[in-house]
Amino acid sequence: YLGETRLSGALTKIKSALIIKKVAGNAALVVPTEPSFNSTTGVVTIPTVTGAVYKNAVTGATLSAGAQSALAAGASLYVKAFPATSSYYFEDSTADEWTFTRDA
């Protein structure tokens, strides 16, 4: 098994693959900011970050900056940040997804 794994190039460790992307020379680095959340009221507030767009990860709908509609008790909102255009990029994808769940 180990010999075949090494020879075939198969990865045996989770998250051990690397992706290297080339960005345009004039592209600007953007660091997405985590939205704030009040678990009691169920209100998620999307920050204003130049070069970042926040979307509902389930529906793909773009979320506008500011307070969103309150979540129902026990409901969740999955938020994902994306670079706004090809003129922007994120350093990595480790901090661009968040899950918010209102208390039941």
PDB file of C-alpha atoms in Angstrom:
ATOM      1  CA  TYR A   1       0.000   0.000   0.000  1.00  0.00           C
ATOM      2  CA  LEU A   2       2.669   2.519   0.986  1.00  0.00           C
ATOM      3  CA  GLY A   3       4.766   1.771  -2.061  1.00  0.00           C
ATOM      4  CA  GLU A   4       1.824   2.276  -4.404  1.00  0.00           C
ATOM      5  CA  THR A   5       0.819   5.467  -2.585  1.00  0.00           C
ATOM      6  CA  ARG A   6       4.258   6.993  -2.913  1.00  0.00           C
ATOM      7  CA  LEU A   7       4.661   5.988  -6.532  1.00  0.00           C
ATOM      8  CA  SER A   8       1.222   7.142  -7.634  1.00  0.00           C
ATOM      9  CA  GLY A   9       1.514  10.539  -5.981  1.00  0.00           C
ATOM     10  CA  ALA A  10      -1.588   9.953  -3.860  1.00  0.00           C
ATOM     11  CA  LEU A  11      -1.761  12.092  -0.747  1.00  0.00           C
ATOM     12  CA  THR A  12      -2.302  10.297   2.548  1.00  0.00           C
ATOM     13  CA  LYS A  13      -2.590  13.321   4.867  1.00  0.00           C
ATOM     14  CA  ILE A  14      -5.744  15.395   4.976  1.00  0.00           C
ATOM     15  CA  LYS A  15      -5.225  18.988   3.746  1.00  0.00           C
ATOM     16  CA  SER A  16      -1.687  18.253   2.573  1.00  0.00           C
ATOM     17  CA  ALA A  17      -2.236  19.422  -1.010  1.00  0.00           C
ATOM     18  CA  LEU A  18      -1.033  22.865  -2.042  1.00  0.00           C
ATOM     19  CA  ILE A  19      -2.560  25.179  -4.603  1.00  0.00           C
ATOM     20  CA  ILE A  20      -0.381  27.949  -5.970  1.00  0.00           C
ATOM     21  CA  LYS A  21      -2.155  30.720  -7.820  1.00  0.00           C
ATOM     22  CA  LYS A  22      -0.604  33.423  -9.890  1.00  0.00           C
ATOM     23  CA  VAL A  23      -2.240  36.827  -9.494  1.00  0.00           C
ATOM     24  CA  ALA A  24      -1.969  39.885 -11.700  1.00  0.00           C
ATOM     25  CA  GLY A  25       0.908  42.188 -10.814  1.00  0.00           C
ATOM     26  CA  ASN A  26      -1.466  45.010  -9.922  1.00  0.00           C
ATOM     27  CA  ALA A  27      -3.849  42.889  -7.817  1.00  0.00           C
ATOM     28  CA  ALA A  28      -4.366  44.049  -4.232  1.00  0.00           C
ATOM     29  CA  LEU A  29      -4.317  41.774  -1.195  1.00  0.00           C
ATOM     30  CA  VAL A  30      -7.567  41.876   0.780  1.00  0.00           C
ATOM     31  CA  VAL A  31      -8.136  40.420   4.240  1.00  0.00           C
ATOM     32  CA  PRO A  32     -11.819  39.567   4.785  1.00  0.00           C
ATOM     33  CA  THR A  33     -13.230  40.631   8.143  1.00  0.00           C
ATOM     34  CA  GLU A  34     -15.481  38.257  10.062  1.00  0.00           C
ATOM     35  CA  PRO A  35     -19.088  39.462  10.271  1.00  0.00           C
ATOM     36  CA  SER A  36     -20.365  40.206  13.762  1.00  0.00           C
ATOM     37  CA  PHE A  37     -23.193  38.135  15.231  1.00  0.00           C
ATOM     38  CA  ASN A  38     -25.599  38.488  18.130  1.00  0.00           C
ATOM     39  CA  SER A  39     -26.698  34.934  18.954  1.00  0.00           C
ATOM     40  CA  THR A  40     -29.555  36.176  21.139  1.00  0.00           C
ATOM     41  CA  THR A  41     -31.272  38.337  18.494  1.00  0.00           C
ATOM     42  CA  GLY A  42     -30.013  36.321  15.513  1.00  0.00           C
ATOM     43  CA  VAL A  43     -28.711  39.386  13.666  1.00  0.00           C
ATOM     44  CA  VAL A  44     -25.592  39.030  11.499  1.00  0.00           C
ATOM     45  CA  THR A  45     -23.865  42.285  10.538  1.00  0.00           C
ATOM     46  CA  ILE A  46     -21.779  42.198   7.371  1.00  0.00           C
ATOM     47  CA  PRO A  47     -18.744  44.531   7.456  1.00  0.00           C
ATOM     48  CA  THR A  48     -17.723  46.895   4.671  1.00  0.00           C
ATOM     49  CA  VAL A  49     -14.417  45.660   3.240  1.00  0.00           C
ATOM     50  CA  THR A  50     -13.072  47.149   0.013  1.00  0.00           C
ATOM     51  CA  GLY A  51     -12.362  44.336  -2.444  1.00  0.00           C
ATOM     52  CA  ALA A  52     -14.445  41.690  -0.656  1.00  0.00           C
ATOM     53  CA  VAL A  53     -17.968  40.463  -1.385  1.00  0.00           C
ATOM     54  CA  TYR A  54     -19.908  38.446   1.177  1.00  0.00           C
ATOM     55  CA  LYS A  55     -22.397  35.819   0.012  1.00  0.00           C
ATOM     56  CA  ASN A  56     -24.824  33.331   1.492  1.00  0.00           C
ATOM     57  CA  ALA A  57     -22.848  30.114   0.928  1.00  0.00           C
ATOM     58  CA  VAL A  58     -26.043  28.065   0.492  1.00  0.00           C
ATOM     59  CA  THR A  59     -28.008  30.237  -1.954  1.00  0.00           C
ATOM     60  CA  GLY A  60     -25.170  32.223  -3.503  1.00  0.00           C
ATOM     61  CA  ALA A  61     -27.038  35.483  -2.833  1.00  0.00           C
ATOM     62  CA  THR A  62     -24.835  38.528  -2.235  1.00  0.00           C
ATOM     63  CA  LEU A  63     -25.234  39.982   1.250  1.00  0.00           C
ATOM     64  CA  SER A  64     -25.212  43.768   1.537  1.00  0.00           C
ATOM     65  CA  ALA A  65     -23.092  45.489   4.172  1.00  0.00           C
ATOM     66  CA  GLY A  66     -24.865  46.125   7.469  1.00  0.00           C
ATOM     67  CA  ALA A  67     -27.347  44.239   9.610  1.00  0.00           C
ATOM     68  CA  GLN A  68     -29.160  41.329   7.956  1.00  0.00           C
ATOM     69  CA  SER A  69     -32.643  40.059   8.753  1.00  0.00           C
ATOM     70  CA  ALA A  70     -32.807  38.231  12.081  1.00  0.00           C
ATOM     71  CA  LEU A  71     -32.449  34.461  11.923  1.00  0.00           C
ATOM     72  CA  ALA A  72     -35.271  32.313  13.291  1.00  0.00           C
ATOM     73  CA  ALA A  73     -34.568  30.396  16.510  1.00  0.00           C
ATOM     74  CA  GLY A  74     -32.180  27.514  15.744  1.00  0.00           C
ATOM     75  CA  ALA A  75     -31.597  28.702  12.148  1.00  0.00           C
ATOM     76  CA  SER A  76     -28.127  29.104  10.635  1.00  0.00           C
ATOM     77  CA  LEU A  77     -26.511  31.400   8.081  1.00  0.00           C
ATOM     78  CA  TYR A  78     -23.417  30.286   6.196  1.00  0.00           C
ATOM     79  CA  VAL A  79     -21.380  33.263   4.968  1.00  0.00           C
ATOM     80  CA  LYS A  80     -18.458  33.097   2.526  1.00  0.00           C
ATOM     81  CA  ALA A  81     -16.247  35.977   1.384  1.00  0.00           C
ATOM     82  CA  PHE A  82     -14.973  36.284  -2.201  1.00  0.00           C
ATOM     83  CA  PRO A  83     -12.613  38.753  -3.879  1.00  0.00           C
ATOM     84  CA  ALA A  84     -14.802  41.433  -5.525  1.00  0.00           C
ATOM     85  CA  THR A  85     -12.988  41.326  -8.895  1.00  0.00           C
ATOM     86  CA  SER A  86      -9.810  39.894 -10.382  1.00  0.00           C
ATOM     87  CA  SER A  87      -8.080  43.082  -9.145  1.00  0.00           C
ATOM     88  CA  TYR A  88      -8.230  41.664  -5.610  1.00  0.00           C
ATOM     89  CA  TYR A  89      -7.116  38.415  -4.017  1.00  0.00           C
ATOM     90  CA  PHE A  90      -7.116  36.683  -0.616  1.00  0.00           C
ATOM     91  CA  GLU A  91      -3.887  35.344   0.826  1.00  0.00           C
ATOM     92  CA  ASP A  92      -5.522  31.985   1.575  1.00  0.00           C
ATOM     93  CA  SER A  93      -8.920  30.437   2.161  1.00  0.00           C
ATOM     94  CA  THR A  94      -8.567  29.598   5.836  1.00  0.00           C
ATOM     95  CA  ALA A  95     -10.574  32.578   7.133  1.00  0.00           C
ATOM     96  CA  ASP A  96     -13.202  33.331   4.516  1.00  0.00           C
ATOM     97  CA  GLU A  97     -16.123  31.147   5.695  1.00  0.00           C
ATOM     98  CA  TRP A  98     -18.265  31.521   8.794  1.00  0.00           C
ATOM     99  CA  THR A  99     -21.343  29.799  10.228  1.00  0.00           C
ATOM    100  CA  PHE A 100     -23.760  31.640  12.507  1.00  0.00           C
ATOM    101  CA  THR A 101     -26.527  29.841  14.389  1.00  0.00           C
ATOM    102  CA  ARG A 102     -29.150  31.574  16.517  1.00  0.00           C
ATOM    103  CA  ASP A 103     -29.844  30.180  19.969  1.00  0.00           C
ATOM    104  CA  ALA A 104     -32.943  28.023  20.128  1.00  0.00           C
TER     105      ALA A 104
END
